[in-house]
Each structure stands twice: as structure tokens, then as C-alpha cells.
Amino acid sequence: MDDTAIAAAAGVAMYERDYAAQRLGISVDEVRPGYARLSMTVADDMVNGHAVGHGGLTFALADTAMAYASNSYNRVALAQYATINFLAPTRLGERLTAEAVEQSRAGRAGIYDVRVTNPDGAQVALFRGQTIRMNDKVDEASPVIE
């Protein structure tokens, strides 16, 4: 299998067990080595008391995109640190897209930038996260994480 096929297979294997992403309605649109594009529609139960999308759910979308990008080598990678800047509000019914791009992968650490955009292509959030790779493979039925 080439690297692109490995990344796609790792994405499929992860999504089968990713009940949080499934519950949030996150779709995995593309996974390739060091890259992932995911999307999610802001549903009525994702809007806060100010009638805008809850920032925690925008964070969840970005974090999930980082997860798929960092696990695209078929090695389990876990988030160690993440930060987000909210640039604009999201609205009920908007389809948000999160694009995660690997910036560095050295030793066991990886750094990923995630750009979240609305349907007009405007940036609504910028996220940066760091991951740590484990020895387990993503496509194993029950990876052991210590």
C-alpha cells in the first residue's frame, strides 16, 4: 500500500470507533499523509446562549481534524496540547470545514495547524496542536495506550 492508501485506511479505521465525531455529525472528507479535511454542520443543539455556534464544538471539530491528520501514518497519535483563536462567530446551519496540515513531525512529536472556515471560505478559527505518537497501529482492533 502506498502512503495515501495507508492514510485513507487509517482514517476509515479511526472513524469506525470515533463515536464522538459520529455523534457530532463530523464527516471525514479527505485524509492523506499529514493532512485531513473534515466538516460539520452547526446544528440547533450546538448553538450557545448568544445564538452562535458554541466555541467548544468548533474546537472539537478542529481537534478531530488534527487527530485524523496526525494518525494518518497508521500510528496512534494523541493530543498533548492545543490552542484556538476564534476569529468570527459561526451560525446555525453553517457547514464548517476544518483543514489540518502537519507543520512538523520529529521523533514522537507532531505539530498541526488547523484552519476552520465557514461556507463562504472565511476563517472562523485557527487552531494549533501538538501530538505524541505511540507505538500502536491505528488499524488494530484495540490499540493499547499507556
PDB file of C-alpha atoms in Angstrom:
ATOM      1  CA  MET A   1       0.000   0.000   0.000  1.00  0.00           C
ATOM      2  CA  ASP A   2       1.283   3.492  -0.773  1.00  0.00           C
ATOM      3  CA  ASP A   3       1.249   6.329   1.799  1.00  0.00           C
ATOM      4  CA  THR A   4      -2.013   7.819   0.519  1.00  0.00           C
ATOM      5  CA  ALA A   5      -3.806   4.467   0.736  1.00  0.00           C
ATOM      6  CA  ILE A   6      -2.419   3.904   4.250  1.00  0.00           C
ATOM      7  CA  ALA A   7      -3.687   7.335   5.330  1.00  0.00           C
ATOM      8  CA  ALA A   8      -7.143   6.690   3.888  1.00  0.00           C
ATOM      9  CA  ALA A   9      -7.347   3.255   5.534  1.00  0.00           C
ATOM     10  CA  ALA A  10      -6.251   4.684   8.896  1.00  0.00           C
ATOM     11  CA  GLY A  11      -8.977   7.318   8.583  1.00  0.00           C
ATOM     12  CA  VAL A  12     -11.628   4.677   7.911  1.00  0.00           C
ATOM     13  CA  ALA A  13     -10.431   2.542  10.834  1.00  0.00           C
ATOM     14  CA  MET A  14     -10.457   5.523  13.179  1.00  0.00           C
ATOM     15  CA  TYR A  15     -13.912   6.709  12.140  1.00  0.00           C
ATOM     16  CA  GLU A  16     -15.426   3.296  12.832  1.00  0.00           C
ATOM     17  CA  ARG A  17     -14.500   3.785  16.529  1.00  0.00           C
ATOM     18  CA  ASP A  18     -14.860   7.587  16.671  1.00  0.00           C
ATOM     19  CA  TYR A  19     -18.266   7.818  18.326  1.00  0.00           C
ATOM     20  CA  ALA A  20     -17.725  11.456  19.302  1.00  0.00           C
ATOM     21  CA  ALA A  21     -17.205  12.509  15.671  1.00  0.00           C
ATOM     22  CA  GLN A  22     -20.142  10.406  14.569  1.00  0.00           C
ATOM     23  CA  ARG A  23     -22.409  11.914  17.253  1.00  0.00           C
ATOM     24  CA  LEU A  24     -21.379  15.456  16.279  1.00  0.00           C
ATOM     25  CA  GLY A  25     -22.114  14.707  12.626  1.00  0.00           C
ATOM     26  CA  ILE A  26     -18.486  15.250  11.612  1.00  0.00           C
ATOM     27  CA  SER A  27     -17.658  13.832   8.213  1.00  0.00           C
ATOM     28  CA  VAL A  28     -14.169  12.839   7.145  1.00  0.00           C
ATOM     29  CA  ASP A  29     -13.847  14.350   3.684  1.00  0.00           C
ATOM     30  CA  GLU A  30     -10.176  13.637   2.947  1.00  0.00           C
ATOM     31  CA  VAL A  31      -7.179  12.099   4.699  1.00  0.00           C
ATOM     32  CA  ARG A  32      -3.691  11.862   3.292  1.00  0.00           C
ATOM     33  CA  PRO A  33      -0.284  11.768   4.982  1.00  0.00           C
ATOM     34  CA  GLY A  34      -0.092  14.670   7.437  1.00  0.00           C
ATOM     35  CA  TYR A  35      -3.360  16.191   6.222  1.00  0.00           C
ATOM     36  CA  ALA A  36      -7.077  15.896   6.928  1.00  0.00           C
ATOM     37  CA  ARG A  37     -10.179  17.808   5.881  1.00  0.00           C
ATOM     38  CA  LEU A  38     -13.328  17.300   7.949  1.00  0.00           C
ATOM     39  CA  SER A  39     -16.661  19.093   8.041  1.00  0.00           C
ATOM     40  CA  MET A  40     -19.599  19.577  10.397  1.00  0.00           C
ATOM     41  CA  THR A  41     -22.911  21.423  10.244  1.00  0.00           C
ATOM     42  CA  VAL A  42     -23.759  23.682  13.184  1.00  0.00           C
ATOM     43  CA  ALA A  43     -26.955  22.048  14.473  1.00  0.00           C
ATOM     44  CA  ASP A  44     -29.533  23.576  16.816  1.00  0.00           C
ATOM     45  CA  ASP A  45     -28.024  21.773  19.817  1.00  0.00           C
ATOM     46  CA  MET A  46     -24.618  23.322  19.013  1.00  0.00           C
ATOM     47  CA  VAL A  47     -25.737  26.947  19.426  1.00  0.00           C
ATOM     48  CA  ASN A  48     -24.994  28.781  22.684  1.00  0.00           C
ATOM     49  CA  GLY A  49     -26.992  31.378  24.615  1.00  0.00           C
ATOM     50  CA  HIS A  50     -25.867  34.115  22.221  1.00  0.00           C
ATOM     51  CA  ALA A  51     -27.366  32.298  19.213  1.00  0.00           C
ATOM     52  CA  VAL A  52     -23.949  31.495  17.751  1.00  0.00           C
ATOM     53  CA  GLY A  53     -22.098  28.219  17.431  1.00  0.00           C
ATOM     54  CA  HIS A  54     -20.536  27.070  20.711  1.00  0.00           C
ATOM     55  CA  GLY A  55     -16.767  27.565  20.632  1.00  0.00           C
ATOM     56  CA  GLY A  56     -16.177  24.232  22.318  1.00  0.00           C
ATOM     57  CA  LEU A  57     -17.760  22.445  19.383  1.00  0.00           C
ATOM     58  CA  THR A  58     -15.648  24.406  16.883  1.00  0.00           C
ATOM     59  CA  PHE A  59     -12.665  23.303  18.977  1.00  0.00           C
ATOM     60  CA  ALA A  60     -13.920  19.703  18.836  1.00  0.00           C
ATOM     61  CA  LEU A  61     -14.072  19.852  15.023  1.00  0.00           C
ATOM     62  CA  ALA A  62     -10.538  21.279  14.798  1.00  0.00           C
ATOM     63  CA  ASP A  63      -9.178  18.774  17.332  1.00  0.00           C
ATOM     64  CA  THR A  64     -10.766  15.929  15.386  1.00  0.00           C
ATOM     65  CA  ALA A  65      -9.172  17.160  12.160  1.00  0.00           C
ATOM     66  CA  MET A  66      -5.787  17.190  13.908  1.00  0.00           C
ATOM     67  CA  ALA A  67      -6.442  13.646  15.109  1.00  0.00           C
ATOM     68  CA  TYR A  68      -7.025  12.345  11.595  1.00  0.00           C
ATOM     69  CA  ALA A  69      -4.011  14.178  10.168  1.00  0.00           C
ATOM     70  CA  SER A  70      -1.689  13.007  12.940  1.00  0.00           C
ATOM     71  CA  ASN A  71      -2.909   9.393  12.797  1.00  0.00           C
ATOM     72  CA  SER A  72      -2.624   9.256   9.000  1.00  0.00           C
ATOM     73  CA  TYR A  73       0.632   7.272   9.160  1.00  0.00           C
ATOM     74  CA  ASN A  74      -1.224   4.377  10.845  1.00  0.00           C
ATOM     75  CA  ARG A  75       0.449   5.118  14.172  1.00  0.00           C
ATOM     76  CA  VAL A  76      -1.655   6.149  17.151  1.00  0.00           C
ATOM     77  CA  ALA A  77      -1.075   9.826  17.944  1.00  0.00           C
ATOM     78  CA  LEU A  78      -2.668  11.595  20.907  1.00  0.00           C
ATOM     79  CA  ALA A  79      -3.120  15.303  21.540  1.00  0.00           C
ATOM     80  CA  GLN A  80      -0.754  16.787  24.105  1.00  0.00           C
ATOM     81  CA  TYR A  81      -1.513  20.464  23.733  1.00  0.00           C
ATOM     82  CA  ALA A  82      -3.830  22.658  21.706  1.00  0.00           C
ATOM     83  CA  THR A  83      -4.879  26.279  21.451  1.00  0.00           C
ATOM     84  CA  ILE A  84      -7.512  28.010  19.351  1.00  0.00           C
ATOM     85  CA  ASN A  85      -8.230  31.556  18.247  1.00  0.00           C
ATOM     86  CA  PHE A  86     -11.858  32.298  17.431  1.00  0.00           C
ATOM     87  CA  LEU A  87     -11.926  34.812  14.582  1.00  0.00           C
ATOM     88  CA  ALA A  88     -15.632  35.050  13.754  1.00  0.00           C
ATOM     89  CA  PRO A  89     -18.893  33.593  15.051  1.00  0.00           C
ATOM     90  CA  THR A  90     -20.406  30.527  13.474  1.00  0.00           C
ATOM     91  CA  ARG A  91     -24.120  30.326  12.766  1.00  0.00           C
ATOM     92  CA  LEU A  92     -26.866  27.747  12.947  1.00  0.00           C
ATOM     93  CA  GLY A  93     -26.965  25.687   9.769  1.00  0.00           C
ATOM     94  CA  GLU A  94     -23.470  26.603   8.560  1.00  0.00           C
ATOM     95  CA  ARG A  95     -21.288  23.794   7.250  1.00  0.00           C
ATOM     96  CA  LEU A  96     -17.845  24.309   8.804  1.00  0.00           C
ATOM     97  CA  THR A  97     -14.714  22.856   7.253  1.00  0.00           C
ATOM     98  CA  ALA A  98     -11.550  22.103   9.218  1.00  0.00           C
ATOM     99  CA  GLU A  99      -8.299  21.576   7.315  1.00  0.00           C
ATOM    100  CA  ALA A 100      -5.428  20.166   9.367  1.00  0.00           C
ATOM    101  CA  VAL A 101      -1.909  20.477   7.980  1.00  0.00           C
ATOM    102  CA  GLU A 102       1.185  18.946   9.521  1.00  0.00           C
ATOM    103  CA  GLN A 103       3.861  21.546  10.291  1.00  0.00           C
ATOM    104  CA  SER A 104       6.425  19.291  11.937  1.00  0.00           C
ATOM    105  CA  ARG A 105       6.877  15.593  12.630  1.00  0.00           C
ATOM    106  CA  ALA A 106      10.049  14.764  14.514  1.00  0.00           C
ATOM    107  CA  GLY A 107      10.722  11.960  16.935  1.00  0.00           C
ATOM    108  CA  ARG A 108       7.405  11.180  18.623  1.00  0.00           C
ATOM    109  CA  ALA A 109       6.020  14.737  18.370  1.00  0.00           C
ATOM    110  CA  GLY A 110       3.915  16.364  15.685  1.00  0.00           C
ATOM    111  CA  ILE A 111       2.633  19.918  15.302  1.00  0.00           C
ATOM    112  CA  TYR A 112      -0.528  20.635  13.316  1.00  0.00           C
ATOM    113  CA  ASP A 113      -2.265  23.817  12.230  1.00  0.00           C
ATOM    114  CA  VAL A 114      -5.995  23.649  11.598  1.00  0.00           C
ATOM    115  CA  ARG A 115      -7.914  26.302   9.718  1.00  0.00           C
ATOM    116  CA  VAL A 116     -11.703  26.287  10.262  1.00  0.00           C
ATOM    117  CA  THR A 117     -13.791  28.061   7.629  1.00  0.00           C
ATOM    118  CA  ASN A 118     -17.466  28.778   7.020  1.00  0.00           C
ATOM    119  CA  PRO A 119     -19.320  28.080   3.734  1.00  0.00           C
ATOM    120  CA  ASP A 120     -18.091  31.401   2.279  1.00  0.00           C
ATOM    121  CA  GLY A 121     -14.478  30.328   2.892  1.00  0.00           C
ATOM    122  CA  ALA A 122     -13.982  32.910   5.650  1.00  0.00           C
ATOM    123  CA  GLN A 123     -11.786  31.773   8.535  1.00  0.00           C
ATOM    124  CA  VAL A 124     -13.732  31.391  11.767  1.00  0.00           C
ATOM    125  CA  ALA A 125     -10.966  29.800  13.860  1.00  0.00           C
ATOM    126  CA  LEU A 126      -7.263  28.980  13.823  1.00  0.00           C
ATOM    127  CA  PHE A 127      -6.082  26.034  15.917  1.00  0.00           C
ATOM    128  CA  ARG A 128      -2.594  24.736  16.654  1.00  0.00           C
ATOM    129  CA  GLY A 129      -1.983  21.450  18.381  1.00  0.00           C
ATOM    130  CA  GLN A 130       0.830  19.126  19.341  1.00  0.00           C
ATOM    131  CA  THR A 131       0.594  15.356  19.370  1.00  0.00           C
ATOM    132  CA  ILE A 132       2.667  12.480  20.664  1.00  0.00           C
ATOM    133  CA  ARG A 133       2.940   9.220  18.729  1.00  0.00           C
ATOM    134  CA  MET A 134       2.588   5.860  20.385  1.00  0.00           C
ATOM    135  CA  ASN A 135       3.808   2.507  19.040  1.00  0.00           C
ATOM    136  CA  ASP A 136       0.348   1.094  18.339  1.00  0.00           C
ATOM    137  CA  LYS A 137      -1.190   0.954  14.876  1.00  0.00           C
ATOM    138  CA  VAL A 138      -4.456   2.776  14.221  1.00  0.00           C
ATOM    139  CA  ASP A 139      -5.934  -0.113  12.242  1.00  0.00           C
ATOM    140  CA  GLU A 140      -5.526  -2.593  15.095  1.00  0.00           C
ATOM    141  CA  ALA A 141      -8.844  -3.544  16.678  1.00  0.00           C
ATOM    142  CA  SER A 142      -7.938  -2.394  20.196  1.00  0.00           C
ATOM    143  CA  PRO A 143      -4.753  -0.326  20.369  1.00  0.00           C
ATOM    144  CA  VAL A 144      -3.160  -0.289  23.793  1.00  0.00           C
ATOM    145  CA  ILE A 145      -2.483   3.212  25.034  1.00  0.00           C
ATOM    146  CA  GLU A 146      -0.413   3.603  28.169  1.00  0.00           C
TER     147      GLU A 146
END
